[in-house]
XYZ file of C-alpha atoms in Angstrom:
746
model
C 25.475 24.651 5.658
C 26.805 22.457 8.399
C 30.812 22.347 8.128
C 32.293 18.993 7.633
C 35.277 18.061 10.035
C 38.752 17.558 8.514
C 39.059 13.870 7.593
C 41.423 11.520 9.763
C 44.227 10.595 7.470
C 44.855 7.116 9.450
C 41.096 6.441 9.607
C 40.783 7.019 5.717
C 43.831 4.923 5.026
C 42.268 2.299 7.163
C 39.143 2.603 4.997
C 41.071 2.307 1.580
C 43.106 -0.835 2.795
C 39.702 -2.545 3.603
C 38.398 -1.728 0.168
C 41.406 -2.654 -1.808
C 42.163 -6.027 0.384
C 38.376 -7.370 0.598
C 36.366 -5.163 -1.844
C 34.170 -3.678 1.148
C 33.971 -0.060 0.593
C 32.782 2.044 3.576
C 33.754 5.458 2.372
C 30.081 6.133 1.704
C 29.057 5.725 5.643
C 28.769 8.447 7.918
C 32.052 8.908 9.613
C 30.556 9.394 13.302
C 28.694 6.209 13.358
C 31.738 4.384 11.219
C 34.312 5.425 13.650
C 31.935 4.331 16.685
C 31.251 0.866 15.210
C 35.102 0.214 14.255
C 36.293 1.601 17.525
C 33.924 -1.131 19.217
C 35.960 -3.816 17.219
C 39.316 -1.922 18.073
C 38.412 -2.252 21.763
C 37.538 -5.880 21.545
C 40.903 -6.767 19.818
C 43.212 -4.366 22.039
C 44.198 -2.223 19.225
C 45.335 1.334 20.184
C 44.857 3.359 16.939
C 43.571 2.603 13.584
C 47.308 1.891 12.187
C 47.384 -0.801 14.843
C 43.803 -2.292 13.890
C 45.131 -2.303 10.337
C 48.006 -4.611 11.359
C 45.541 -6.954 13.194
C 43.658 -7.335 10.058
C 46.484 -8.389 8.088
C 47.459 -10.886 10.670
C 44.013 -12.180 11.057
C 41.961 -12.376 8.182
C 39.140 -13.621 10.256
C 38.435 -10.459 11.846
C 37.320 -8.901 8.475
C 34.047 -11.081 9.191
C 33.719 -9.711 12.683
C 33.997 -5.937 11.467
C 31.517 -6.470 9.180
C 29.061 -7.925 11.598
C 30.009 -5.171 13.778
C 29.453 -2.110 11.172
C 26.534 -3.680 9.653
C 23.699 -3.222 12.284
C 21.403 -6.011 11.408
C 18.336 -4.747 13.470
C 14.991 -6.145 11.834
C 11.898 -7.956 12.328
C 8.468 -9.053 11.098
C 6.358 -6.496 10.278
C 8.249 -3.709 11.892
C 6.206 -0.630 12.448
C 2.944 -2.283 12.104
C 0.933 0.627 11.161
C 3.208 1.157 8.000
C 2.880 -2.591 7.181
C -0.612 -2.140 7.235
C -0.701 0.664 4.579
C 1.477 -1.641 2.476
C -1.273 -4.502 2.956
C -4.251 -2.294 2.439
C -3.286 0.293 -0.204
C 0.204 -0.479 -1.813
C -0.313 -4.134 -2.555
C -3.953 -3.898 -4.226
C -2.538 -0.753 -6.396
C 0.417 -3.214 -7.569
C -2.003 -6.107 -8.414
C -4.234 -3.659 -10.257
C -1.218 -2.401 -12.498
C -0.033 -5.839 -13.107
C -2.084 -6.842 -16.256
C -2.090 -9.983 -18.092
C -0.554 -11.869 -15.169
C 2.752 -10.108 -15.589
C 5.471 -11.038 -13.385
C 5.587 -9.300 -9.966
C 9.094 -8.196 -8.750
C 10.020 -7.048 -5.226
C 13.341 -5.940 -4.032
C 14.531 -5.829 -0.362
C 17.610 -3.866 0.340
C 19.447 -4.268 3.461
C 17.253 -7.296 4.057
C 19.699 -8.481 7.089
C 18.288 -11.882 8.311
C 15.411 -12.203 6.029
C 12.604 -11.061 8.204
C 11.380 -7.990 5.813
C 11.169 -10.263 2.240
C 9.380 -12.990 4.197
C 6.798 -10.115 5.603
C 6.409 -9.029 2.236
C 5.974 -12.512 1.028
C 3.129 -13.458 3.387
C 1.201 -9.898 2.606
C 1.251 -10.818 -1.322
C 0.516 -14.703 -0.601
C -2.489 -13.415 1.251
C -3.620 -11.046 -1.401
C -3.073 -13.642 -4.329
C -3.349 -16.927 -3.087
C -0.421 -19.570 -2.967
C -0.873 -20.994 -6.378
C -0.600 -17.183 -8.056
C 1.991 -16.006 -5.754
C 4.253 -18.873 -6.615
C 3.819 -18.524 -10.262
C 4.064 -14.743 -10.592
C 6.356 -13.341 -7.753
C 10.001 -12.766 -7.412
C 11.449 -11.081 -4.307
C 14.922 -10.184 -4.550
C 16.655 -9.964 -0.843
C 20.257 -8.307 -0.927
C 22.550 -7.246 1.745
C 26.365 -6.614 2.044
C 26.609 -9.116 5.098
C 27.113 -12.688 3.801
C 26.506 -14.442 7.433
C 23.113 -12.532 7.668
C 22.078 -13.929 4.346
C 22.999 -17.563 5.312
C 20.532 -17.072 8.239
C 18.058 -15.632 6.060
C 18.213 -18.504 3.431
C 17.848 -20.975 6.272
C 14.522 -19.057 7.511
C 14.629 -20.687 10.848
C 13.578 -18.071 13.779
C 13.131 -18.653 17.527
C 9.769 -17.870 19.490
C 11.013 -14.516 20.407
C 11.849 -13.404 16.796
C 8.380 -14.489 15.438
C 6.404 -12.653 18.407
C 5.479 -9.700 15.926
C 3.813 -11.998 13.267
C -0.042 -12.066 13.651
C -1.231 -15.371 14.975
C -3.239 -16.712 11.946
C -0.174 -15.752 9.411
C 2.055 -17.708 11.870
C -0.101 -20.713 11.764
C -0.452 -20.728 8.295
C 3.239 -19.786 6.936
C 5.382 -21.255 9.436
C 6.413 -24.973 10.611
C 6.739 -25.365 14.269
C 9.735 -27.678 15.260
C 10.949 -28.447 18.757
C 12.066 -24.839 19.595
C 11.929 -22.929 16.492
C 9.704 -21.833 13.613
C 10.516 -22.436 10.045
C 9.336 -20.289 6.840
C 6.923 -22.007 4.543
C 8.873 -23.951 1.937
C 7.210 -23.109 -1.319
C 7.081 -19.421 -0.331
C 10.627 -19.600 0.437
C 11.730 -20.908 -2.981
C 10.246 -17.482 -4.622
C 12.744 -15.176 -2.454
C 16.009 -14.910 -3.845
C 18.868 -13.734 -1.455
C 22.150 -12.556 -2.840
C 25.094 -10.258 -1.607
C 24.913 -6.487 -3.158
C 26.312 -3.330 -2.690
C 23.546 -0.716 -3.506
C 26.012 2.104 -3.700
C 28.279 0.614 -6.316
C 26.455 -2.543 -7.910
C 24.120 -2.265 -10.644
C 20.563 -2.038 -9.344
C 17.941 -4.666 -10.066
C 15.473 -3.371 -12.689
C 11.632 -3.479 -13.268
C 10.588 -3.692 -9.677
C 7.202 -3.140 -8.455
C 7.693 -2.640 -4.552
C 11.213 -1.505 -3.180
C 12.128 -1.695 0.537
C 15.162 0.152 1.740
C 14.226 0.818 5.284
C 17.039 2.715 7.800
C 19.840 2.038 5.534
C 20.025 5.780 4.045
C 20.664 6.989 7.463
C 23.882 5.524 7.843
C 25.317 6.940 4.488
C 26.880 10.376 3.927
C 24.818 13.041 1.886
C 26.880 12.593 -1.289
C 26.379 8.726 -1.148
C 22.584 9.200 -0.633
C 22.647 11.516 -3.752
C 24.213 8.500 -5.658
C 21.782 5.744 -4.294
C 18.433 7.862 -4.757
C 18.667 7.790 -8.399
C 19.639 4.110 -8.471
C 16.532 3.279 -6.385
C 14.608 5.481 -8.824
C 15.961 3.383 -12.063
C 15.184 -0.069 -10.508
C 11.499 0.903 -9.831
C 8.668 0.374 -12.855
C 6.997 3.672 -13.774
C 4.321 2.891 -11.389
C 6.414 1.278 -8.739
C 6.786 1.964 -5.057
C 9.430 2.999 -2.403
C 9.214 2.023 1.145
C 11.878 3.844 3.387
C 12.197 3.608 7.371
C 10.701 6.135 9.560
C 13.806 8.345 10.173
C 14.295 8.730 6.287
C 11.679 11.668 5.470
C 13.868 14.293 4.282
C 16.287 11.807 2.317
C 13.198 11.048 0.004
C 12.171 14.640 -0.566
C 13.499 15.076 -4.233
C 12.106 15.425 -7.750
C 12.683 11.774 -7.997
C 9.698 10.294 -5.785
C 6.214 11.989 -4.718
C 4.811 10.953 -1.348
C 2.061 8.429 -1.061
C 1.900 8.277 2.785
C 4.421 10.621 4.049
C 3.702 9.569 7.804
C 4.889 5.870 6.989
C 7.486 6.671 4.214
C 5.801 5.257 1.091
C 6.448 6.986 -1.830
C 5.981 6.375 -5.813
C 8.221 7.082 -8.714
C 8.497 10.315 -10.573
C 8.917 9.467 -14.175
C 12.059 11.279 -15.808
C 11.331 10.754 -19.283
C 14.671 13.117 -20.267
C 16.685 10.819 -18.667
C 18.743 8.618 -20.770
C 18.220 4.928 -19.879
C 21.142 2.903 -18.392
C 21.098 0.382 -20.903
C 20.308 3.143 -23.856
C 22.171 3.023 -27.233
C 22.707 5.969 -29.599
C 23.339 3.338 -32.357
C 20.788 2.924 -34.975
C 19.722 -0.649 -36.316
C 21.179 -0.947 -39.863
C 20.079 -3.776 -42.441
C 22.801 -6.708 -42.662
C 24.359 -7.132 -45.693
C 24.212 -10.617 -46.409
C 26.823 -10.483 -49.543
C 29.577 -9.103 -47.416
C 32.852 -11.372 -47.620
C 33.872 -12.887 -44.453
C 36.772 -10.972 -43.042
C 40.315 -12.354 -42.347
C 40.786 -13.978 -38.894
C 44.202 -12.334 -38.444
C 42.913 -9.007 -39.755
C 40.143 -8.896 -37.186
C 42.690 -9.736 -34.477
C 44.826 -6.613 -35.527
C 41.941 -4.402 -35.728
C 40.705 -5.726 -32.200
C 44.421 -5.029 -30.922
C 44.883 -1.612 -32.399
C 41.231 -0.327 -31.385
C 42.695 1.417 -28.677
C 40.011 0.529 -25.912
C 40.688 -2.551 -23.704
C 38.219 -5.269 -24.431
C 37.198 -8.498 -22.531
C 34.771 -11.215 -23.815
C 32.969 -13.289 -21.114
C 31.273 -16.345 -22.551
C 27.808 -17.776 -21.264
C 29.777 -20.284 -18.821
C 31.619 -17.198 -17.065
C 35.032 -17.916 -18.887
C 37.397 -15.200 -20.518
C 36.929 -15.879 -24.086
C 38.930 -12.881 -25.623
C 41.237 -10.441 -24.120
C 42.794 -7.784 -26.716
C 46.256 -6.402 -26.587
C 45.244 -2.901 -24.677
C 43.395 -5.118 -22.030
C 46.290 -7.097 -21.289
C 48.569 -4.245 -20.998
C 46.061 -2.199 -18.998
C 44.225 -4.961 -17.038
C 46.988 -7.226 -16.548
C 45.229 -10.329 -18.405
C 47.773 -12.752 -19.820
C 47.473 -15.509 -22.423
C 47.352 -18.063 -19.624
C 43.860 -16.430 -18.467
C 42.181 -17.174 -21.424
C 39.612 -19.890 -20.781
C 39.622 -19.281 -16.842
C 36.613 -18.447 -14.936
C 36.336 -14.389 -14.994
C 35.380 -14.599 -11.335
C 38.959 -15.676 -10.586
C 40.668 -12.650 -12.100
C 41.379 -9.465 -10.039
C 39.745 -7.282 -12.704
C 36.222 -8.914 -11.626
C 36.196 -6.979 -8.354
C 38.849 -4.150 -9.075
C 37.927 -1.333 -9.842
C 34.512 -2.336 -9.269
C 32.505 -5.569 -8.730
C 31.605 -6.625 -12.334
C 29.866 -9.979 -11.576
C 26.511 -8.447 -10.995
C 26.415 -6.023 -13.963
C 27.529 -8.982 -15.948
C 24.819 -11.146 -14.469
C 22.288 -8.370 -15.233
C 23.308 -8.115 -18.884
C 22.948 -11.925 -19.406
C 19.454 -11.859 -17.767
C 18.294 -8.766 -19.147
C 19.769 -8.893 -22.513
C 20.961 -5.123 -22.577
C 23.855 -3.172 -21.776
C 25.130 -0.977 -18.727
C 27.552 1.728 -18.288
C 29.598 2.011 -15.165
C 30.879 5.786 -15.379
C 33.948 7.143 -13.536
C 35.394 4.184 -11.866
C 38.705 4.757 -10.150
C 41.271 2.318 -10.978
C 44.477 2.290 -9.214
C 47.702 1.188 -11.404
C 50.101 1.641 -8.420
C 50.666 3.815 -5.379
C 50.846 7.034 -7.288
C 48.935 6.355 -10.409
C 45.185 6.428 -10.900
C 43.159 5.998 -13.911
C 39.257 6.935 -14.258
C 37.394 4.245 -16.477
C 34.277 4.154 -18.010
C 32.992 0.456 -18.472
C 30.624 -0.597 -20.895
C 29.013 -4.124 -20.265
C 27.296 -4.913 -23.672
C 25.646 -8.488 -24.349
C 26.402 -10.067 -27.627
C 23.436 -11.737 -28.855
C 22.915 -14.660 -31.425
C 20.464 -14.506 -34.244
C 17.674 -16.008 -32.129
C 18.188 -13.216 -29.690
C 19.738 -15.066 -26.964
C 23.141 -13.873 -25.134
C 26.182 -16.164 -25.860
C 28.828 -13.789 -24.504
C 29.239 -10.285 -22.699
C 31.682 -7.722 -24.003
C 33.455 -5.674 -21.510
C 34.938 -2.218 -22.918
C 37.135 -0.244 -20.716
C 37.263 3.497 -21.851
C 40.087 5.619 -20.539
C 38.591 8.902 -19.349
C 41.553 10.073 -17.202
C 41.983 13.032 -19.368
C 38.057 13.886 -19.271
C 37.988 13.635 -15.722
C 40.958 15.993 -15.190
C 39.147 18.327 -17.496
C 36.074 18.010 -15.265
C 38.221 18.695 -12.225
C 39.668 21.809 -13.874
C 36.129 23.041 -14.883
C 35.254 22.559 -11.160
C 37.841 24.657 -10.002
C 36.951 27.194 -12.527
C 33.633 27.223 -11.420
C 34.771 27.593 -7.711
C 36.783 30.573 -8.726
C 33.779 31.830 -10.334
C 31.531 31.136 -7.510
C 34.309 33.170 -5.307
C 34.312 35.960 -7.699
C 30.436 36.102 -7.276
C 30.735 35.861 -3.691
C 32.755 38.762 -3.387
C 30.439 40.881 -5.458
C 27.773 39.624 -3.344
C 29.761 40.687 -0.218
C 29.997 44.206 -1.874
C 26.144 44.103 -2.593
C 25.730 43.097 0.963
C 27.442 46.039 2.446
C 24.834 48.369 0.503
C 21.860 46.183 1.503
C 22.138 45.621 5.414
C 18.619 44.608 5.620
C 18.785 42.072 2.957
C 21.905 40.637 4.434
C 20.242 40.423 8.016
C 17.227 38.433 6.381
C 19.458 35.987 4.757
C 21.692 35.554 7.624
C 18.482 34.807 9.671
C 17.349 32.378 6.798
C 20.943 30.624 6.722
C 20.785 30.393 10.553
C 17.358 28.501 10.371
C 18.413 26.110 7.529
C 21.706 25.399 9.600
C 19.524 24.638 12.562
C 17.044 22.620 10.489
C 19.983 20.370 8.933
C 21.710 20.203 12.329
C 18.162 18.916 13.887
C 17.907 16.349 11.145
C 21.523 15.239 11.639
C 20.711 14.781 15.251
C 17.483 12.667 14.426
C 19.393 10.374 12.248
C 22.384 10.109 14.655
C 19.880 9.222 17.458
C 18.217 6.601 15.376
C 21.349 5.022 14.639
C 22.332 5.058 18.406
C 18.638 3.519 18.993
C 19.610 0.848 16.370
C 22.978 0.076 18.059
C 21.340 -0.064 21.360
C 18.917 -2.429 20.318
C 21.740 -4.443 18.839
C 23.731 -4.580 21.850
C 20.557 -5.335 24.005
C 19.882 -8.372 21.861
C 23.428 -9.503 21.987
C 23.363 -9.167 25.964
C 20.072 -11.143 26.292
C 21.742 -13.986 23.833
C 24.932 -13.804 25.741
C 23.046 -13.991 29.420
C 20.807 -16.979 27.961
C 24.167 -18.680 26.622
C 25.489 -18.109 30.377
C 22.441 -19.434 32.097
C 22.402 -22.591 29.779
C 26.183 -23.125 30.753
C 25.676 -22.692 34.483
C 22.803 -25.377 34.357
C 24.937 -27.624 32.458
C 28.030 -27.207 34.479
C 25.798 -27.754 37.661
C 24.240 -30.918 36.006
C 27.701 -32.349 35.080
C 28.847 -31.718 38.708
C 25.935 -33.600 39.903
C 26.448 -36.185 37.328
C 30.227 -36.461 38.409
C 29.596 -36.685 42.123
C 26.958 -39.496 41.254
C 29.427 -41.499 39.257
C 32.172 -41.130 41.881
C 29.870 -42.132 44.579
C 28.805 -45.293 42.676
C 31.991 -46.502 41.470
C 33.083 -49.751 43.223
C 36.617 -48.264 43.647
C 38.467 -45.679 45.660
C 39.188 -42.168 43.876
C 41.332 -39.783 45.429
C 42.423 -36.610 43.448
C 45.655 -34.583 44.663
C 46.834 -31.196 43.808
C 50.599 -30.644 42.748
C 51.736 -30.482 46.581
C 49.718 -33.874 47.248
C 47.065 -32.371 49.114
C 43.750 -34.092 49.084
C 40.973 -32.505 46.695
C 38.521 -35.278 46.237
C 37.647 -38.331 48.546
C 34.925 -40.483 47.243
C 32.386 -42.718 49.223
C 34.424 -46.087 48.560
C 37.385 -44.271 50.315
C 35.173 -43.469 53.245
C 33.607 -47.013 53.567
C 37.222 -48.674 53.301
C 39.471 -46.652 55.372
C 36.851 -45.123 57.855
C 37.540 -41.391 57.148
C 34.982 -38.784 55.803
C 35.780 -36.564 53.039
C 35.453 -33.460 55.417
C 38.252 -35.010 57.665
C 40.707 -35.438 54.823
C 40.069 -32.755 52.218
C 42.900 -30.339 52.189
C 45.172 -32.856 54.125
C 48.543 -34.055 52.861
C 48.314 -37.435 51.550
C 51.711 -38.340 52.245
C 50.973 -38.140 56.002
C 47.591 -39.917 55.793
C 47.206 -42.681 58.578
C 45.120 -45.425 57.240
C 45.388 -49.194 57.235
C 47.575 -48.935 53.797
C 50.962 -47.925 53.415
C 50.286 -45.293 51.275
C 54.012 -43.614 51.850
C 55.348 -46.317 49.573
C 53.579 -44.664 46.472
C 55.405 -41.339 46.811
C 58.144 -42.674 44.369
C 55.500 -43.621 41.902
C 53.635 -40.236 42.375
C 56.824 -38.255 41.599
C 57.489 -40.331 38.579
C 54.256 -39.451 36.993
C 54.144 -35.831 38.150
C 57.589 -35.171 36.678
C 56.539 -36.577 33.282
C 58.883 -39.456 33.276
C 55.847 -41.995 33.388
C 52.744 -41.500 32.025
C 50.869 -43.761 34.547
C 52.062 -46.463 37.153
C 50.541 -49.281 39.070
C 51.325 -50.809 42.696
C 49.861 -53.433 44.710
C 49.704 -52.936 48.237
C 48.350 -54.988 51.137
C 46.888 -53.678 54.347
C 43.900 -53.802 56.684
C 40.566 -51.756 55.990
C 38.725 -50.275 58.713
C 37.035 -53.166 60.048
C 40.536 -54.933 60.390
C 40.015 -57.242 57.301
C 43.081 -58.029 55.124
C 42.660 -56.255 52.141
C 44.883 -56.320 48.912
C 44.752 -52.943 46.710
C 45.724 -52.119 43.180
C 46.442 -48.446 42.996
C 46.582 -46.749 39.334
C 48.344 -43.492 39.404
C 47.764 -40.934 36.335
C 48.175 -37.209 35.952
C 45.643 -34.781 36.388
C 45.766 -33.216 32.894
C 43.919 -30.015 31.109
C 43.119 -29.859 27.431
C 46.617 -28.544 26.887
C 48.312 -31.503 28.354
C 49.496 -29.502 31.557
C 49.802 -31.550 34.918
C 47.806 -29.949 37.486
C 47.810 -33.022 40.072
C 47.377 -36.686 40.592
C 44.332 -38.977 40.172
C 44.740 -42.326 42.345
C 42.389 -45.182 41.727
C 42.217 -47.819 44.496
C 40.771 -51.121 43.582
C 39.924 -53.995 46.020
C 41.622 -57.256 44.495
C 41.370 -59.448 47.453
C 38.934 -61.731 46.326
C 40.293 -61.655 42.672
C 43.719 -62.651 44.136
C 42.165 -65.526 46.150
C 40.355 -66.737 42.941
C 43.077 -66.680 41.210
C 45.161 -68.599 43.613
C 42.348 -71.097 43.937
C 42.030 -71.438 40.100
C 45.804 -72.327 39.990
C 45.221 -74.679 42.858
C 42.236 -76.236 41.130
C 44.428 -76.592 37.813
C 47.149 -78.252 39.302
C 44.917 -80.911 40.967
C 43.039 -81.477 37.765
C 46.273 -81.814 35.816
C 47.850 -84.204 38.267
C 44.812 -86.253 38.615
C 44.839 -90.084 37.734
C 41.749 -89.975 35.629
C 41.384 -88.861 32.193
C 39.487 -85.562 32.063
C 38.561 -83.663 29.062
C 36.967 -80.222 28.508
C 35.210 -80.011 25.279
C 33.271 -77.302 23.058
C 29.609 -78.212 23.375
C 28.787 -76.924 20.023
C 31.604 -78.945 17.907
C 32.910 -81.361 20.641
C 36.535 -80.028 20.047
C 39.136 -80.715 22.685
C 39.462 -77.286 24.690
C 41.633 -78.723 27.637
C 43.162 -82.173 28.455
C 44.572 -83.319 31.577
C 48.235 -84.933 31.665
C 46.897 -88.179 32.253
C 44.520 -87.835 29.166
C 47.576 -87.110 26.943
C 49.738 -89.835 28.180
C 47.188 -92.548 27.506
C 45.898 -91.461 24.486
C 49.335 -90.676 22.972
C 48.603 -87.035 21.617
C 49.996 -84.027 23.123
C 47.800 -80.934 23.970
C 48.574 -79.162 20.591
C 47.463 -82.390 18.507
C 44.266 -82.672 20.586
C 43.573 -78.953 19.988
C 42.982 -79.750 16.408
C 40.700 -82.830 17.002
C 37.138 -83.533 18.201
C 35.840 -86.348 20.488
C 34.159 -88.339 17.576
C 37.580 -88.550 15.817
C 38.661 -90.862 18.545
C 35.190 -93.048 18.804
C 35.484 -94.940 15.774
C 32.014 -97.066 16.730
C 29.865 -93.939 16.832
C 29.476 -91.229 14.167
C 29.655 -87.549 14.842
C 25.654 -87.310 13.986
C 24.859 -89.938 16.278
C 27.169 -88.723 18.951
C 25.509 -85.545 18.720
C 21.977 -87.147 19.247
C 23.084 -89.208 22.387
C 24.243 -85.690 23.709
C 21.045 -83.879 22.984
C 19.309 -84.765 26.469
C 22.186 -83.911 28.448
C 22.773 -80.345 26.475
C 19.002 -79.602 26.724
C 18.981 -79.960 30.342
C 16.944 -83.406 30.578
C 19.952 -85.388 32.231
C 22.426 -84.108 34.955
C 25.019 -86.542 33.676
C 25.443 -89.036 30.801
C 27.239 -92.495 30.981
C 28.252 -94.238 27.787
C 30.094 -97.350 27.073
C 31.965 -97.376 23.802
C 35.732 -97.851 22.472
C 38.283 -95.112 22.077
C 41.170 -95.022 19.727
C 44.868 -94.423 21.128
C 47.851 -93.082 19.531
C 49.314 -96.469 18.776
C 46.451 -97.298 16.454
C 44.394 -99.476 18.840
C 41.294 -99.102 20.749
C 40.063 -99.642 24.188
C 36.746 -100.385 25.775
C 35.876 -97.192 27.929
C 33.311 -95.772 30.352
C 32.602 -92.013 29.489
C 30.885 -89.845 31.877
C 29.636 -86.578 30.533
C 28.408 -83.280 32.463
C 27.137 -80.199 30.930
C 27.683 -76.986 32.852
C 25.548 -74.528 30.878
C 25.653 -71.906 33.562
C 29.492 -71.087 32.847
C 30.673 -68.452 30.578
C 31.057 -69.839 28.104
C 29.365 -73.215 28.602
C 31.432 -76.456 28.838
C 31.332 -80.094 28.479
C 33.418 -82.119 30.848
C 34.257 -85.846 29.876
C 35.922 -88.253 32.431
C 37.135 -91.416 30.750
C 37.703 -94.703 32.469
C 39.581 -97.755 30.960
C 36.924 -100.626 31.197
C 39.729 -103.352 30.794
C 41.656 -102.141 33.699
C 38.122 -102.348 35.819
C 37.438 -105.813 34.464
C 40.907 -107.051 35.301
C 40.746 -105.411 38.816
C 37.356 -107.308 39.292
C 38.560 -110.554 38.292
C 41.794 -110.331 40.745
C 39.211 -109.689 43.429
């Protein structure tokens, strides 16, 4: 036999830490591939040894997810190994349908389903053989994996065009819906596929399975772990069920538990083992219930349960802890406060073993399970060996209303078993010594035996090498896919960056303002087209030169103090107005806004200067102020009105003096309030032709009320400026009595 290398204490301590902190048990995995995959994560985070990586896991809990994604190589595809799937379609599925009489439900279990391609491949083949309606009514496909992230991808069932290349065209068209750039698996079939997290080494197997696929999973496990998994797979299958393994797992199924159906494509059938006691078997016999028995005292029952010596927990159908006897409280750390709490919130739900799966199985199957020889660590030095019985408590109608967990202490039995093994080893050693003496007498037999052992060793080494090569192939394919994905992301990012750069350059060219970007030393890094047109210097002439020494028609040296203030952080931004000459000699007034060039962390990497020509704006403001002074001092009465409600917006000084109202009083009044002879509705009707654009000007003779309470005859001339924003109605008022007096004097 091949000698196993001595275990690395630091590596084994790391595996124990991972198991105790997160319940991820990697102890059954092959040490060579496991060390290699963990070493990849150590290189990624810069950990020098296993102890340093353990410290990294404690400091960064998110690293557990990255580690799990690295260790679990999720390499899969639709209809992987096409010839094998053809045998499943043509031989295995027809046999399963033939054996499933009386419309019996068909159950399929995909172990290590990764991102879901394998269970969906089985679903398509079964739907083709049975029809959509019969499939949705009878088929349940259970798909399990340790990697929760891969299960999330599988539940979404959305795949890229490259991932569905191996799906035959007629199946792709029938069972996938094409979106813009993805393919989504058919919804009705997807409802029949149940995904869940499951550890095939430790969790209870799913039972009554017709087809069980476990492809390229066992090659990652140690021989001892394989010997644990194979009986579990055997138990999960129906008597006429089928096992579908990967192409590198031929030697693993050569046991008395399975017989080959198609050795070339790794398809096996279950060999019934009638002598084996079923996992949910019971040695108790049914006894007739006595109806005349008196009801026991509640306190007596509590005393009996507390003194029974076995730790007992009762989980009701809502998943809460309903009862915990005294041994359970002492052994498992379950207190009075835990009664009524969800069982999944208690440490005992996952230590020493994940119990939620067996409990769910007991609820569904209405039968008990026994989990033997489970290690339960009380502290760093004390370890117990427990056997856990999971028993359903049924009502009179057969339904399960609670689960009883019984924790039996078999530490002593385990010690006796170890002593028995030691005695057996001593016996074997004695036998070997006798055989050695016999070998000295039988030289010929020894040579033949030595030759046979060498051949066996060579065969095992070749098998181990083959499995290692298959593992390396899986890893290489996974790495290749990762590199292709990274290259695609980099290409997309490069295209986006080029697009962003062109877009930014277009924006800077089209802006009606000068944009100048300076580095921390005030050297010019960017100079847009507005700056070229205004100052007559091209970008090639000024890039890389000092802004402080720039010789243009604007005194930029006056901005130095402002730039230093922004660069030092004393001011977030500053603004200055400078007057100068542009490249044509025209007088120009610029508003310059100076801000810092900040990155995402807030660090300052230079300055951004925005130049805006406000010459016309300044001239317009000056003209507006000039016009306001002229209108305000005019002798005529001028009113600016809102054309919708005729309220006063602006009134000049002459109008305020004449009316006897100040500007604040007039802002709360409308023109109809001052016209006693015309109602508001009539005034709106009179103004309608003017507001509709039919008249350029509207004259109106009426009387106007003044502040003293009297009224005077006036002439109104109204003009509507509809093109202004917002539109405005202007009224000029003339005192008719003054005009008539002037005419009489003449």
